[in-house]
PDB file of C-alpha atoms in Angstrom:
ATOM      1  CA  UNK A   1       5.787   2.233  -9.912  1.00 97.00           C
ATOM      2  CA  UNK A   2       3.326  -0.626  -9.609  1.00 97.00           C
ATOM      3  CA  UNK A   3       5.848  -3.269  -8.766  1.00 98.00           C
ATOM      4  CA  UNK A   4       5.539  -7.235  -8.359  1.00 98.00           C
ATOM      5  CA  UNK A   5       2.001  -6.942  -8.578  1.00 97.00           C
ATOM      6  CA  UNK A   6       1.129 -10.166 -10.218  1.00 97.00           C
ATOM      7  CA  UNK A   7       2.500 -13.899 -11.136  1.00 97.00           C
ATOM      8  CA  UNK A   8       2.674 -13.043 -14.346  1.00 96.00           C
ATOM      9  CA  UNK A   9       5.158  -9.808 -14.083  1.00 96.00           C
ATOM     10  CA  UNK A  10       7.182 -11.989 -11.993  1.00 97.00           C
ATOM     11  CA  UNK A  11       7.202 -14.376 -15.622  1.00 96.00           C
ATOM     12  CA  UNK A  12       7.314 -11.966 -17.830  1.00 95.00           C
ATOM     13  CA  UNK A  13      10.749 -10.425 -15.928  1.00 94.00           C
ATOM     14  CA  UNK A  14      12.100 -13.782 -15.457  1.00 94.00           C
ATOM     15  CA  UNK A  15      12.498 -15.052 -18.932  1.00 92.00           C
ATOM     16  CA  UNK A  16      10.302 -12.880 -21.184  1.00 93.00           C
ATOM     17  CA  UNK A  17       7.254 -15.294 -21.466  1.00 94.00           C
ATOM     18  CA  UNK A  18       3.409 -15.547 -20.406  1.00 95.00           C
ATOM     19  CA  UNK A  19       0.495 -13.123 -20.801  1.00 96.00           C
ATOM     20  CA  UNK A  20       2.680  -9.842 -20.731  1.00 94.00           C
ATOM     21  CA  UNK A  21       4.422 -11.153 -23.904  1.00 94.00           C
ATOM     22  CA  UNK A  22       1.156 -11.826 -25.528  1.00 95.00           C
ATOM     23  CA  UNK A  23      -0.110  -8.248 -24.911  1.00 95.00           C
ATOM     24  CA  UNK A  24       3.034  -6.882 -25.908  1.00 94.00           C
ATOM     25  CA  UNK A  25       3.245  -8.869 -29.092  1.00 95.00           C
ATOM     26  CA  UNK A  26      -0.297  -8.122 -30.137  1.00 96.00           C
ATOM     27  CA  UNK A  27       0.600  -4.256 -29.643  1.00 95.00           C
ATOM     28  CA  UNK A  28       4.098  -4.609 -31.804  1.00 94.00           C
ATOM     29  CA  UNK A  29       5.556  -3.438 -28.674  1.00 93.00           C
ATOM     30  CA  UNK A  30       7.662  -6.334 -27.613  1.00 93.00           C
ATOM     31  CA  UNK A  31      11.577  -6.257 -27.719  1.00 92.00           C
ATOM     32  CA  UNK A  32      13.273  -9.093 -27.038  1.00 88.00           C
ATOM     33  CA  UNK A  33      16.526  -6.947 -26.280  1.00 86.00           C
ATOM     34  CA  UNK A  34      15.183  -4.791 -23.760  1.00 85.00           C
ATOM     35  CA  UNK A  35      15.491  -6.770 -20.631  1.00 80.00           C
ATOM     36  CA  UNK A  36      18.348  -9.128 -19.933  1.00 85.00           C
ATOM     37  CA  UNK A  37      16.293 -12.858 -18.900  1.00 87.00           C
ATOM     38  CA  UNK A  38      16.522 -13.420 -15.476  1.00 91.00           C
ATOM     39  CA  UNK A  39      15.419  -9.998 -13.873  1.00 94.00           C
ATOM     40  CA  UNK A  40      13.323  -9.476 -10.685  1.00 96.00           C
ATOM     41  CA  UNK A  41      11.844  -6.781  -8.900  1.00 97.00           C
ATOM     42  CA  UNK A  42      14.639  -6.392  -6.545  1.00 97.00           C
ATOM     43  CA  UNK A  43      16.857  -4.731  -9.946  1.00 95.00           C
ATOM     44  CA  UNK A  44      14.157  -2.282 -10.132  1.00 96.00           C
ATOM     45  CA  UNK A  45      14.137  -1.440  -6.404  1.00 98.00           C
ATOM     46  CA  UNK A  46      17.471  -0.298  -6.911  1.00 97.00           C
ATOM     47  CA  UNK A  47      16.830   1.864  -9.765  1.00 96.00           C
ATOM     48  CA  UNK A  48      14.143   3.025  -7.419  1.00 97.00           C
ATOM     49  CA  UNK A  49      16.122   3.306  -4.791  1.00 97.00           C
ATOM     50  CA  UNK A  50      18.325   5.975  -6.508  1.00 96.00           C
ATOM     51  CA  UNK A  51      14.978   8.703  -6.634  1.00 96.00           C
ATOM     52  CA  UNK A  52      14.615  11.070  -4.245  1.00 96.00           C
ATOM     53  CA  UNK A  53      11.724   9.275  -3.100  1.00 97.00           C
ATOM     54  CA  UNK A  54       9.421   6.383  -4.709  1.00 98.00           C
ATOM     55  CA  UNK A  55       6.434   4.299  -3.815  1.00 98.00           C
ATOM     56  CA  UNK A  56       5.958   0.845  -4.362  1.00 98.00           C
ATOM     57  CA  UNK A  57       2.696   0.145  -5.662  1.00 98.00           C
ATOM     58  CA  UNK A  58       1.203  -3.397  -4.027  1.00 98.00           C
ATOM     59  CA  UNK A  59       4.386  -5.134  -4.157  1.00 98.00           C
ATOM     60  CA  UNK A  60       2.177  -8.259  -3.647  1.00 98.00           C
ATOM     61  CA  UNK A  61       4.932 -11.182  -4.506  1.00 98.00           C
ATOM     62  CA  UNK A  62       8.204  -9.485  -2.871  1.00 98.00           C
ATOM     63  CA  UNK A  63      10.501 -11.940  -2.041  1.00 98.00           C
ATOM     64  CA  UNK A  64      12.255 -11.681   1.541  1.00 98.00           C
ATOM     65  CA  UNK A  65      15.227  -9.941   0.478  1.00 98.00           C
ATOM     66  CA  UNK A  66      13.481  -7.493  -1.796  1.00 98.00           C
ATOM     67  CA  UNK A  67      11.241  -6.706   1.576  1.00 98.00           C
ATOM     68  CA  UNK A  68      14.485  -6.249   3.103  1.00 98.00           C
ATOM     69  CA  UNK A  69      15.557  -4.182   0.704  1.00 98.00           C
ATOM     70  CA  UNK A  70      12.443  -1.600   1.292  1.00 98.00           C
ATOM     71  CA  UNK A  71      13.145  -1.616   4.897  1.00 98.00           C
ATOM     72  CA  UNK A  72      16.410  -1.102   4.264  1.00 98.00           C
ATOM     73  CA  UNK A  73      15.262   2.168   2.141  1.00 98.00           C
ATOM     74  CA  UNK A  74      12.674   3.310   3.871  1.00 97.00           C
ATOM     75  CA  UNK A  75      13.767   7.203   4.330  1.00 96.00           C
ATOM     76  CA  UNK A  76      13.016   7.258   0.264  1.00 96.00           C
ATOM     77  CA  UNK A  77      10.811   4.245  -0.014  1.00 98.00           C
ATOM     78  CA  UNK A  78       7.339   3.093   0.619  1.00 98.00           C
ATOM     79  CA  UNK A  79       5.317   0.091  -0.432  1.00 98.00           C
ATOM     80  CA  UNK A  80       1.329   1.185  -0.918  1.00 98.00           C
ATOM     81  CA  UNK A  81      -0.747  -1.981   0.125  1.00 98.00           C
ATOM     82  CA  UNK A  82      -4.148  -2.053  -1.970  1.00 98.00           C
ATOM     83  CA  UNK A  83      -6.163  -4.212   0.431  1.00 98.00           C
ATOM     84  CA  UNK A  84      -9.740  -4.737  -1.349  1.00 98.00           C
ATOM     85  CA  UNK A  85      -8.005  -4.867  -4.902  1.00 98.00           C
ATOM     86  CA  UNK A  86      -5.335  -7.121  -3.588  1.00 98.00           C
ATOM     87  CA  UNK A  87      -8.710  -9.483  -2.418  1.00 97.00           C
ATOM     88  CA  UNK A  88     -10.743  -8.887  -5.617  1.00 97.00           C
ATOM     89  CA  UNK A  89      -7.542  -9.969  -7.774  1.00 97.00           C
ATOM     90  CA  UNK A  90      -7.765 -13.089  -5.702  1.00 97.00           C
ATOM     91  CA  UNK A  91      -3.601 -12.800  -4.618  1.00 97.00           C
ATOM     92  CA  UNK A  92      -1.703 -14.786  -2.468  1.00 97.00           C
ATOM     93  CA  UNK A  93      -1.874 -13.985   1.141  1.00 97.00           C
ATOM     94  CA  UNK A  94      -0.033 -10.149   1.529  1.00 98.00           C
ATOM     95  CA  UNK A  95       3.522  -9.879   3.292  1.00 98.00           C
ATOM     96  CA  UNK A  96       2.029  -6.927   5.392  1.00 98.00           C
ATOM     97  CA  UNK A  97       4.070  -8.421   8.788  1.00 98.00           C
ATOM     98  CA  UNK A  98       6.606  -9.500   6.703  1.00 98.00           C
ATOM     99  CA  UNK A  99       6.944  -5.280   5.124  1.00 98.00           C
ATOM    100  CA  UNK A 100       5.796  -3.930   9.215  1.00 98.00           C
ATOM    101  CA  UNK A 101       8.907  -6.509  10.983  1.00 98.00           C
ATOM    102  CA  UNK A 102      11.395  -5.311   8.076  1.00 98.00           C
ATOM    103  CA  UNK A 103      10.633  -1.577   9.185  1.00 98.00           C
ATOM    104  CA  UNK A 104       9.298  -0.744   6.098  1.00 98.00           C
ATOM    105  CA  UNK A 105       7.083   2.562   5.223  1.00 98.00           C
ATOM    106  CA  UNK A 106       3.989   0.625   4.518  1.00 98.00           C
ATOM    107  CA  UNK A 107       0.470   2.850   3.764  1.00 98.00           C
ATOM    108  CA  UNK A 108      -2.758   1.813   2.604  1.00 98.00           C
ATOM    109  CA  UNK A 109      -3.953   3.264  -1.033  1.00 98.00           C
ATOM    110  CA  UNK A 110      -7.077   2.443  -2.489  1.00 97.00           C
ATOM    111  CA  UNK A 111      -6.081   1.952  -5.681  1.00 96.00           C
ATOM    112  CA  UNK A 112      -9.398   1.921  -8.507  1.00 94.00           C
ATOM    113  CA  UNK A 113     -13.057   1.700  -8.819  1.00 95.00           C
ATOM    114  CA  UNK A 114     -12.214  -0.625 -11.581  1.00 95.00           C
ATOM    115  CA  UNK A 115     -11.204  -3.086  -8.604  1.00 95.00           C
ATOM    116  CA  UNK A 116     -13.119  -1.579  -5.210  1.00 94.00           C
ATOM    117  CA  UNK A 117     -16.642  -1.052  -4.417  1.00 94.00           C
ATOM    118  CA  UNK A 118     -15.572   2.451  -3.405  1.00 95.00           C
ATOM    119  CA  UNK A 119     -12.257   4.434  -2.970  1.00 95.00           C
ATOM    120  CA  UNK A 120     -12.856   4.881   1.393  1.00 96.00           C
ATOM    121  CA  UNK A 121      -9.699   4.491   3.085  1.00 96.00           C
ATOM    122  CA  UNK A 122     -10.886   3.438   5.997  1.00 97.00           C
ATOM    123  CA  UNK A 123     -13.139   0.879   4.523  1.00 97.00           C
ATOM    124  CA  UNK A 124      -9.655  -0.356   3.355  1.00 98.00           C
ATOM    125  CA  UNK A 125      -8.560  -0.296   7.371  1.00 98.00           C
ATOM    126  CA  UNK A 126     -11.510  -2.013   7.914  1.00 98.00           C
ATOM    127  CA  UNK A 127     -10.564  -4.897   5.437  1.00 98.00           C
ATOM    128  CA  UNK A 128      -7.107  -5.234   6.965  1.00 98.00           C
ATOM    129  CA  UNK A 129      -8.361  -5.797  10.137  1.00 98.00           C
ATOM    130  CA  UNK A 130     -10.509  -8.807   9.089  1.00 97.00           C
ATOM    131  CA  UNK A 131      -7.507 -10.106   6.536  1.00 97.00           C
ATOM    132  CA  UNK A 132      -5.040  -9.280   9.595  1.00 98.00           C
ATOM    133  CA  UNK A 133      -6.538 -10.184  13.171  1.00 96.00           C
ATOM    134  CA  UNK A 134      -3.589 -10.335  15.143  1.00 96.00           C
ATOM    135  CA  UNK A 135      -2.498  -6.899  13.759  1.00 97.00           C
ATOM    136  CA  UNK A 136      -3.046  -4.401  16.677  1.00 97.00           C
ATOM    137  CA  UNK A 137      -5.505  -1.759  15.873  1.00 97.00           C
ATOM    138  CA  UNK A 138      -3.084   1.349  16.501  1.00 97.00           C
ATOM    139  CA  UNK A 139      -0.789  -0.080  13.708  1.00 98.00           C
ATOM    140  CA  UNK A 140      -3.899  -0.243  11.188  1.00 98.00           C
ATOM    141  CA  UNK A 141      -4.874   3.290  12.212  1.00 98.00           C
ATOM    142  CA  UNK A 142      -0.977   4.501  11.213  1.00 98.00           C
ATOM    143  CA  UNK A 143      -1.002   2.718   8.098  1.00 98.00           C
ATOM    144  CA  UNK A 144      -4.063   4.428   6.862  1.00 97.00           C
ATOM    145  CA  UNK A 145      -2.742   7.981   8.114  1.00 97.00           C
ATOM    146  CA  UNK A 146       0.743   8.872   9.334  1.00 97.00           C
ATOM    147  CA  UNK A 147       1.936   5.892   6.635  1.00 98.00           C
ATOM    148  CA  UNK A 148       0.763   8.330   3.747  1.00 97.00           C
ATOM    149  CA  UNK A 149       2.410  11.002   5.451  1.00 97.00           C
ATOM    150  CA  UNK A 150       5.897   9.278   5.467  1.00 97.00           C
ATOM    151  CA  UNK A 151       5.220   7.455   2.391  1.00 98.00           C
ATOM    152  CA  UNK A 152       5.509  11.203   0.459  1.00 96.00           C
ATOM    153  CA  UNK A 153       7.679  12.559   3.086  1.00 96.00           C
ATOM    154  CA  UNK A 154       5.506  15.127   4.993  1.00 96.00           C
ATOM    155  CA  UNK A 155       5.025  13.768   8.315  1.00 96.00           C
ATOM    156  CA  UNK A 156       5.991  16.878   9.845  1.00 94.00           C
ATOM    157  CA  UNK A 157       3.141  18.386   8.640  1.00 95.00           C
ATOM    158  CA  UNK A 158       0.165  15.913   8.094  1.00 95.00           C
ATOM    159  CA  UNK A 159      -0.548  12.473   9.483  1.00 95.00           C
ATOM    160  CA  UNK A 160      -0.938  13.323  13.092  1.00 94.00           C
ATOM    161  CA  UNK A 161      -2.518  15.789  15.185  1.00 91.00           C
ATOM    162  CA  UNK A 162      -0.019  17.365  16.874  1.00 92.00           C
ATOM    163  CA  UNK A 163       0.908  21.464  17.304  1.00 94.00           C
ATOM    164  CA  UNK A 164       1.732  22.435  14.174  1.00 92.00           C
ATOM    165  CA  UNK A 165       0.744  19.965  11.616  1.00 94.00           C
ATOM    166  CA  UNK A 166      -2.009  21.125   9.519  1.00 95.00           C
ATOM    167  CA  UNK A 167      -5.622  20.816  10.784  1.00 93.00           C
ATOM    168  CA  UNK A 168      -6.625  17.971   8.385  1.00 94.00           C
ATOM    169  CA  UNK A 169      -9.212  15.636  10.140  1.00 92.00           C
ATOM    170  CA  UNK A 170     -11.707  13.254   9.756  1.00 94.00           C
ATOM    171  CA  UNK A 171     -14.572  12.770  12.139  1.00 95.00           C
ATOM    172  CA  UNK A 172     -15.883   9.579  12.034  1.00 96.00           C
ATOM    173  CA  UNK A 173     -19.133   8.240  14.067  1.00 94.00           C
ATOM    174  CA  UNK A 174     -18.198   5.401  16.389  1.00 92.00           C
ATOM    175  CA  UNK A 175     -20.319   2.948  18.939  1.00 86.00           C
ATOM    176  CA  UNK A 176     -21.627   4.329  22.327  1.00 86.00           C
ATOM    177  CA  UNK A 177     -19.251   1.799  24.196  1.00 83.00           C
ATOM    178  CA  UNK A 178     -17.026   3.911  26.143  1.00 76.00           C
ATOM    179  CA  UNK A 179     -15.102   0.981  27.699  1.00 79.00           C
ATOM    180  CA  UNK A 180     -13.960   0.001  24.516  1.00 85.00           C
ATOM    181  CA  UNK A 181     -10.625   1.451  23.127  1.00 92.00           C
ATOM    182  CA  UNK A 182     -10.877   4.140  20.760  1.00 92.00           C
ATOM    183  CA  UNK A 183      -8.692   1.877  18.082  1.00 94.00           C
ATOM    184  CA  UNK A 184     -11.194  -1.177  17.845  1.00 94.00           C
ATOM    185  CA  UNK A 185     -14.336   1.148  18.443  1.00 94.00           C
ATOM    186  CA  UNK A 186     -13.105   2.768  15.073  1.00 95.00           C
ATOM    187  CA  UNK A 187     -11.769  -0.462  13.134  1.00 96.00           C
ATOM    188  CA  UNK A 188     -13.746  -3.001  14.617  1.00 94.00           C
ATOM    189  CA  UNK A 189     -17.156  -0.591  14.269  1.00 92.00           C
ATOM    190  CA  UNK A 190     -19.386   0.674  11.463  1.00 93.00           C
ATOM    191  CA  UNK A 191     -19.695   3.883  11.607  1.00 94.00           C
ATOM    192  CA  UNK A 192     -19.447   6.318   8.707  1.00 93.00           C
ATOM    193  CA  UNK A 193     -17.673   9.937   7.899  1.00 94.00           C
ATOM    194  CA  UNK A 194     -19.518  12.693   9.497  1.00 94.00           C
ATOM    195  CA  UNK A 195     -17.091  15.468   9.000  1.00 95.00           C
ATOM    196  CA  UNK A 196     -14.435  16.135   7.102  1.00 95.00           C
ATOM    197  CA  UNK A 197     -11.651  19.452   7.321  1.00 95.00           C
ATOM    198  CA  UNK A 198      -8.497  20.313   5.448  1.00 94.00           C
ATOM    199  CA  UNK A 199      -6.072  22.683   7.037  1.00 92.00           C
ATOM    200  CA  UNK A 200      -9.024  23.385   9.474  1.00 92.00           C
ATOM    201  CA  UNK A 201     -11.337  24.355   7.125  1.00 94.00           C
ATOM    202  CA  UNK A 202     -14.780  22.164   6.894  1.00 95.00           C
ATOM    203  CA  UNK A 203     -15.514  20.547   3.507  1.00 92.00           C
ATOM    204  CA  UNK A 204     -18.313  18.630   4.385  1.00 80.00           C
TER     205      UNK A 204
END
């Protein structure tokens, strides 16, 4: 469910005015009766919450108890952080150490073409990095891999390379700077896909 994704939902769910009105309105799809005034995200995170498992899509103006709330949910929860949209929509700053510190699932989606140059995830890692500089580069590498994984529940088998988990990699070209850690030599760098399998099996 996208969720708290603009100002205006946040309007719109507190008293039933603003630009979602007007669309609504203009559609003959607006009922007054259908949500009680006064609502916020945090009464659909509990409808959520009841699902065997949901995602939160951007959650970009979650208050501190509905972050709480996520953490608090996390074994059937995750909140899917759209970094370049989230920048192209112009947002307020993202609660990504706000999500992390609450233990939150957070991964990284990439959400349209209709809002990013290009739908490469770790062009979005890349983008956190600069938006995020005190964020350590192992944590951005997790939220653009094993935070997926969780985020749907299969961990056990995809996210990580570890025996047993399917063979899905990503080879990815990275500076001749062997003194460098591995992290910010893939974050910090430039370097582009070279090689791509899926459950060992090469598809490019």
């Amino acid at each position: 469910m996208h969720l708290a994704e603009s100002r205006e939902e946040l309007e719109f769910l507190r008293d039933g005015s603003g630009p979602f009105r007007e669309l609504l309105e203009s559609r003959g799809g607006f009922d007054p009766s259908a949500r009680p005034r006064g609502s916020r995200p945090l009464g659909e995170l509990r409808c959520l919450s009841q699902a065997h498992r949901a995602l939160v899509i951007h959650g970009n103006y979650l208050d501190d108890d509905e972050i709480e709330f996520v953490g608090q949910h996390r074994h059937q929860m995750a909140v899917v952080f759209c970094p370049r949209t989230h920048s192209w929509f112009g947002h307020d700053p993202y609660p990504l150490e706000k999500l992390l510190a609450a233990g939150a699932v957070v991964a990284l989606g990439t959400d349209s073409r209709a809002s990013s140059p290009d739908l490469s995830l770790l062009a979005e890692m890349r983008h956190v990095a600069r938006s995020f500089p005190s964020l350590s580069r192992t944590t951005i590498l997790e939220l653009g891999t094993l935070g997926g994984a969780k985020a749907f529940g299969r961990e056990m088998e995809i996210g990580t390379l570890q025996p047993g988990n399917w063979a899905d990699l990503t080879a990815i070209h990275l500076p001749d700077d062997a003194q460098a850690d591995p992290h910010e030599r893939l974050i910090d760098g430039d370097g582009g896909v070279v090689g791509t399998w899926v459950r060992g099996n090469q598809c490019n």
